[in-house]
Amino acid sequence: MPHVLRKWAEEKGLDRLLAKYGWSTCRVCGLIGIPWHTAKLPQGINLDFENSVTGWLHPLGDGTEPMYGRFAILWEPAEEESKKTGESIDQVVEGMEQLLFDGFMTAVSNTAWMGSTPEQMKKGSTNPFDFCVYPRFVLWTRQGGKRGSCPKCGEPGTGEGRVGDERRFFHEPNRSCYLGMVNPVRKQATEVKCPNCGELGRESVSKGYTYIRHKVKTCYIGKKF
């Protein structure tokens, strides 16, 4: 874009003028480009968060192409008049800036073709044009908490389900993590009188040995036969 036209556009509000064509100023390199953004992508060790990646595409476009837009048709006579009269190009194009800008951006938009040839559509293409990725982003908490990630191992999967009365998180058809019972019912322990201290406690057996467990201590009773 010619300096005089860029200066005029910046004074008028460059991004406001570019918005008509779907372009804006790249906040990474400073060139004009087509902004892009992704959907919110899972982030974090357990996929607890998500963020959207943004940036700008910089396809090659020629704003001076006379077949697409009126910029070249108006600019060349203005340059010739400037040479003949000795006036600056700023003085010659004064009052025509909006028309020149529209013609320039129309040509850029039409020549910055991002389509593919039949050969490219079959094979695909890599880096057909420059693009920038904006380094700053905002993390949001994923809706539904850790949806999509296993609360036990943290790996992604298809979600939680049931196998009988067991709750399981499925990763693959033949791999899942046990999360617990659907309706766990814990047997209520019966308190008995401890033969050692005389206080009430819960009787338990570990490796053949009997204990009475109190709130603040545990009494050893002996080996169970």
Short mmCIF file of C-alpha atoms in Angstrom, two decimals:
data_model
loop_
_atom_site.label_atom_id
_atom_site.label_comp_id
_atom_site.label_asym_id
_atom_site.label_seq_id
_atom_site.Cartn_x
_atom_site.Cartn_y
_atom_site.Cartn_z
CA MET A 1 0.00 0.00 0.00
CA PRO A 2 1.46 3.42 -0.93
CA HIS A 3 2.68 5.46 2.01
CA VAL A 4 0.26 8.33 1.37
CA LEU A 5 -2.68 5.94 1.31
CA ARG A 6 -1.52 4.06 4.42
CA LYS A 7 -1.08 7.37 6.28
CA TRP A 8 -4.59 8.50 5.33
CA ALA A 9 -6.10 5.14 6.33
CA GLU A 10 -4.37 5.17 9.73
CA GLU A 11 -5.68 8.67 10.42
CA LYS A 12 -9.21 7.55 9.53
CA GLY A 13 -8.94 4.29 11.46
CA LEU A 14 -7.25 1.52 9.48
CA ASP A 15 -8.96 -1.43 11.18
CA ARG A 16 -12.36 0.20 10.77
CA LEU A 17 -11.75 0.55 7.03
CA LEU A 18 -10.31 -2.97 6.71
CA ALA A 19 -13.28 -4.53 8.50
CA LYS A 20 -15.37 -4.05 5.36
CA TYR A 21 -13.15 -6.59 3.58
CA GLY A 22 -12.71 -8.99 6.51
CA TRP A 23 -9.09 -7.92 7.10
CA SER A 24 -7.38 -6.25 10.07
CA THR A 25 -3.93 -5.26 11.31
CA CYS A 26 -1.87 -8.21 12.55
CA ARG A 27 -0.85 -7.70 16.19
CA VAL A 28 2.18 -9.94 15.68
CA CYS A 29 3.99 -8.54 12.61
CA GLY A 30 2.06 -5.31 11.93
CA LEU A 31 1.00 -6.23 8.38
CA ILE A 32 -2.61 -6.42 7.31
CA GLY A 33 -4.11 -9.90 7.17
CA ILE A 34 -7.18 -12.03 7.57
CA PRO A 35 -7.88 -12.80 11.25
CA TRP A 36 -8.58 -16.40 12.24
CA HIS A 37 -9.34 -18.25 15.44
CA THR A 38 -9.98 -21.80 16.50
CA ALA A 39 -12.68 -23.26 18.69
CA LYS A 40 -11.86 -23.68 22.37
CA LEU A 41 -9.28 -26.46 22.62
CA PRO A 42 -8.68 -28.61 25.74
CA GLN A 43 -5.57 -27.62 27.72
CA GLY A 44 -3.88 -28.66 30.95
CA ILE A 45 -2.55 -31.91 32.38
CA ASN A 46 -6.02 -33.30 33.02
CA LEU A 47 -7.70 -31.22 30.29
CA ASP A 48 -9.23 -29.04 33.01
CA PHE A 49 -9.04 -25.87 30.90
CA GLU A 50 -9.61 -24.74 27.33
CA ASN A 51 -8.48 -21.82 25.20
CA SER A 52 -8.95 -20.44 21.71
CA VAL A 53 -5.88 -19.86 19.47
CA THR A 54 -5.96 -16.72 17.29
CA GLY A 55 -3.79 -15.24 14.57
CA TRP A 56 -3.71 -13.72 11.08
CA LEU A 57 -3.33 -15.18 7.58
CA HIS A 58 -1.13 -13.27 5.15
CA PRO A 59 -1.98 -14.47 1.64
CA LEU A 60 -0.20 -12.80 -1.27
CA GLY A 61 -2.38 -10.10 -2.79
CA ASP A 62 -1.64 -7.41 -5.39
CA GLY A 63 -3.54 -4.21 -4.82
CA THR A 64 -2.13 -2.69 -8.03
CA GLU A 65 -3.63 -5.35 -10.32
CA PRO A 66 -5.75 -3.34 -12.82
CA MET A 67 -8.11 -6.23 -13.56
CA TYR A 68 -9.39 -6.29 -9.96
CA GLY A 69 -10.24 -2.85 -8.64
CA ARG A 70 -9.77 0.73 -9.88
CA PHE A 71 -6.65 1.62 -7.90
CA ALA A 72 -4.16 1.15 -10.78
CA ILE A 73 -6.43 3.01 -13.20
CA LEU A 74 -6.51 6.06 -10.92
CA TRP A 75 -3.01 5.88 -9.43
CA GLU A 76 -0.94 5.82 -12.64
CA PRO A 77 -2.45 9.08 -14.04
CA ALA A 78 -1.97 10.71 -10.65
CA GLU A 79 1.74 9.81 -10.66
CA GLU A 80 2.16 11.19 -14.20
CA GLU A 81 0.44 14.45 -13.23
CA SER A 82 2.68 14.71 -10.17
CA LYS A 83 5.78 14.45 -12.38
CA LYS A 84 4.50 17.03 -14.86
CA THR A 85 3.29 19.63 -12.41
CA GLY A 86 5.88 19.04 -9.70
CA GLU A 87 3.17 18.69 -7.08
CA SER A 88 3.51 15.98 -4.46
CA ILE A 89 1.44 12.85 -4.89
CA ASP A 90 -0.35 13.78 -1.66
CA GLN A 91 -1.66 16.97 -3.28
CA VAL A 92 -2.67 15.26 -6.51
CA VAL A 93 -4.73 12.49 -4.88
CA GLU A 94 -6.25 14.75 -2.22
CA GLY A 95 -9.97 14.02 -2.00
CA MET A 96 -9.57 10.67 -3.80
CA GLU A 97 -8.18 8.69 -0.86
CA GLN A 98 -11.37 6.76 -0.09
CA LEU A 99 -11.79 5.76 -3.74
CA LEU A 100 -8.15 4.68 -4.00
CA PHE A 101 -8.31 2.70 -0.77
CA ASP A 102 -11.43 0.84 -1.86
CA GLY A 103 -9.84 0.06 -5.21
CA PHE A 104 -6.63 -1.13 -3.60
CA MET A 105 -8.32 -3.42 -1.05
CA THR A 106 -10.71 -4.79 -3.67
CA ALA A 107 -7.73 -5.84 -5.77
CA VAL A 108 -5.95 -7.31 -2.72
CA SER A 109 -9.02 -9.31 -1.72
CA ASN A 110 -9.56 -10.65 -5.24
CA THR A 111 -5.92 -11.57 -5.92
CA ALA A 112 -5.28 -13.08 -2.46
CA TRP A 113 -6.88 -16.33 -3.57
CA MET A 114 -6.74 -19.06 -0.93
CA GLY A 115 -8.34 -21.80 -2.99
CA SER A 116 -6.64 -24.90 -4.35
CA THR A 117 -5.96 -26.28 -7.79
CA PRO A 118 -7.34 -29.76 -8.59
CA GLU A 119 -3.84 -31.18 -7.99
CA GLN A 120 -3.58 -29.49 -4.58
CA MET A 121 -7.05 -30.69 -3.63
CA LYS A 122 -5.91 -34.28 -4.24
CA LYS A 123 -2.52 -34.05 -2.51
CA GLY A 124 -3.01 -31.14 -0.13
CA SER A 125 -0.56 -28.30 0.36
CA THR A 126 1.74 -27.11 3.15
CA ASN A 127 2.26 -23.44 4.03
CA PRO A 128 0.62 -21.92 0.95
CA PHE A 129 1.01 -18.48 2.56
CA ASP A 130 2.45 -16.85 5.67
CA PHE A 131 0.47 -16.73 8.88
CA CYS A 132 1.01 -15.49 12.43
CA VAL A 133 -0.10 -16.98 15.74
CA TYR A 134 -0.92 -14.53 18.52
CA PRO A 135 1.04 -15.55 21.64
CA ARG A 136 -1.50 -14.36 24.20
CA PHE A 137 -4.60 -16.32 25.15
CA VAL A 138 -7.09 -16.71 27.96
CA LEU A 139 -7.73 -19.98 29.80
CA TRP A 140 -11.32 -20.89 30.61
CA THR A 141 -12.42 -23.70 32.88
CA ARG A 142 -13.93 -26.44 30.76
CA GLN A 143 -17.70 -26.68 30.98
CA GLY A 144 -18.63 -29.74 33.00
CA GLY A 145 -15.31 -29.82 34.91
CA LYS A 146 -13.07 -32.68 33.75
CA ARG A 147 -15.43 -33.85 31.05
CA GLY A 148 -13.49 -35.89 28.54
CA SER A 149 -10.66 -36.75 30.95
CA CYS A 150 -10.51 -39.61 33.44
CA PRO A 151 -10.68 -38.43 37.08
CA LYS A 152 -8.45 -41.35 38.09
CA CYS A 153 -5.58 -41.38 35.53
CA GLY A 154 -6.17 -38.01 33.78
CA GLU A 155 -6.12 -39.44 30.26
CA PRO A 156 -8.86 -38.52 27.76
CA GLY A 157 -11.58 -40.98 26.86
CA THR A 158 -15.17 -41.39 25.74
CA GLY A 159 -16.68 -40.78 29.15
CA GLU A 160 -18.08 -42.47 32.22
CA GLY A 161 -20.34 -45.52 32.13
CA ARG A 162 -21.50 -48.55 34.10
CA VAL A 163 -20.53 -52.20 34.12
CA GLY A 164 -23.03 -53.86 36.43
CA ASP A 165 -22.85 -51.84 39.66
CA GLU A 166 -19.38 -50.50 38.89
CA ARG A 167 -18.66 -46.96 37.68
CA ARG A 168 -15.98 -46.95 34.98
CA PHE A 169 -14.35 -44.35 32.73
CA PHE A 170 -13.82 -45.75 29.24
CA HIS A 171 -10.66 -44.94 27.27
CA GLU A 172 -10.87 -47.64 24.60
CA PRO A 173 -13.25 -50.54 23.91
CA ASN A 174 -11.05 -52.86 25.99
CA ARG A 175 -9.59 -50.39 28.52
CA SER A 176 -11.33 -48.55 31.34
CA CYS A 177 -10.64 -47.27 34.85
CA TYR A 178 -12.62 -48.33 37.93
CA LEU A 179 -14.14 -45.30 39.68
CA GLY A 180 -16.21 -46.98 42.39
CA MET A 181 -19.63 -48.51 42.94
CA VAL A 182 -22.87 -46.97 41.72
CA ASN A 183 -24.58 -47.11 45.12
CA PRO A 184 -21.88 -48.02 47.63
CA VAL A 185 -23.27 -49.36 50.90
CA ARG A 186 -20.76 -49.69 53.71
CA LYS A 187 -21.49 -52.25 56.37
CA GLN A 188 -22.04 -50.59 59.72
CA ALA A 189 -19.45 -51.83 62.19
CA THR A 190 -20.74 -53.09 65.55
CA GLU A 191 -18.96 -51.76 68.60
CA VAL A 192 -17.90 -54.23 71.31
CA LYS A 193 -16.45 -53.88 74.78
CA CYS A 194 -12.65 -54.05 74.76
CA PRO A 195 -11.35 -56.76 77.17
CA ASN A 196 -8.18 -54.70 77.76
CA CYS A 197 -9.45 -51.19 78.58
CA GLY A 198 -13.17 -51.79 78.93
CA GLU A 199 -14.12 -49.06 76.41
CA LEU A 200 -16.28 -49.56 73.33
CA GLY A 201 -14.55 -49.97 69.95
CA ARG A 202 -14.69 -51.69 66.59
CA GLU A 203 -13.26 -55.18 66.32
CA SER A 204 -11.02 -55.86 63.34
CA VAL A 205 -8.83 -58.73 62.21
CA SER A 206 -5.59 -58.26 60.27
CA LYS A 207 -3.38 -61.19 59.26
CA GLY A 208 -4.92 -63.40 61.93
CA TYR A 209 -4.51 -60.91 64.76
CA THR A 210 -7.45 -59.26 66.52
CA TYR A 211 -7.59 -55.56 67.42
CA ILE A 212 -10.12 -53.25 69.03
CA ARG A 213 -9.97 -49.85 67.37
CA HIS A 214 -11.05 -46.85 69.43
CA LYS A 215 -11.26 -43.22 68.31
CA VAL A 216 -7.88 -42.26 69.77
CA LYS A 217 -6.12 -45.62 70.22
CA THR A 218 -6.00 -49.26 69.16
CA CYS A 219 -5.79 -52.20 71.57
CA TYR A 220 -4.13 -55.46 70.59
CA ILE A 221 -6.18 -58.47 71.76
CA GLY A 222 -4.23 -61.44 70.43
CA LYS A 223 -4.08 -64.01 67.68
CA LYS A 224 -7.41 -65.31 66.47
CA PHE A 225 -7.72 -69.07 66.19
#
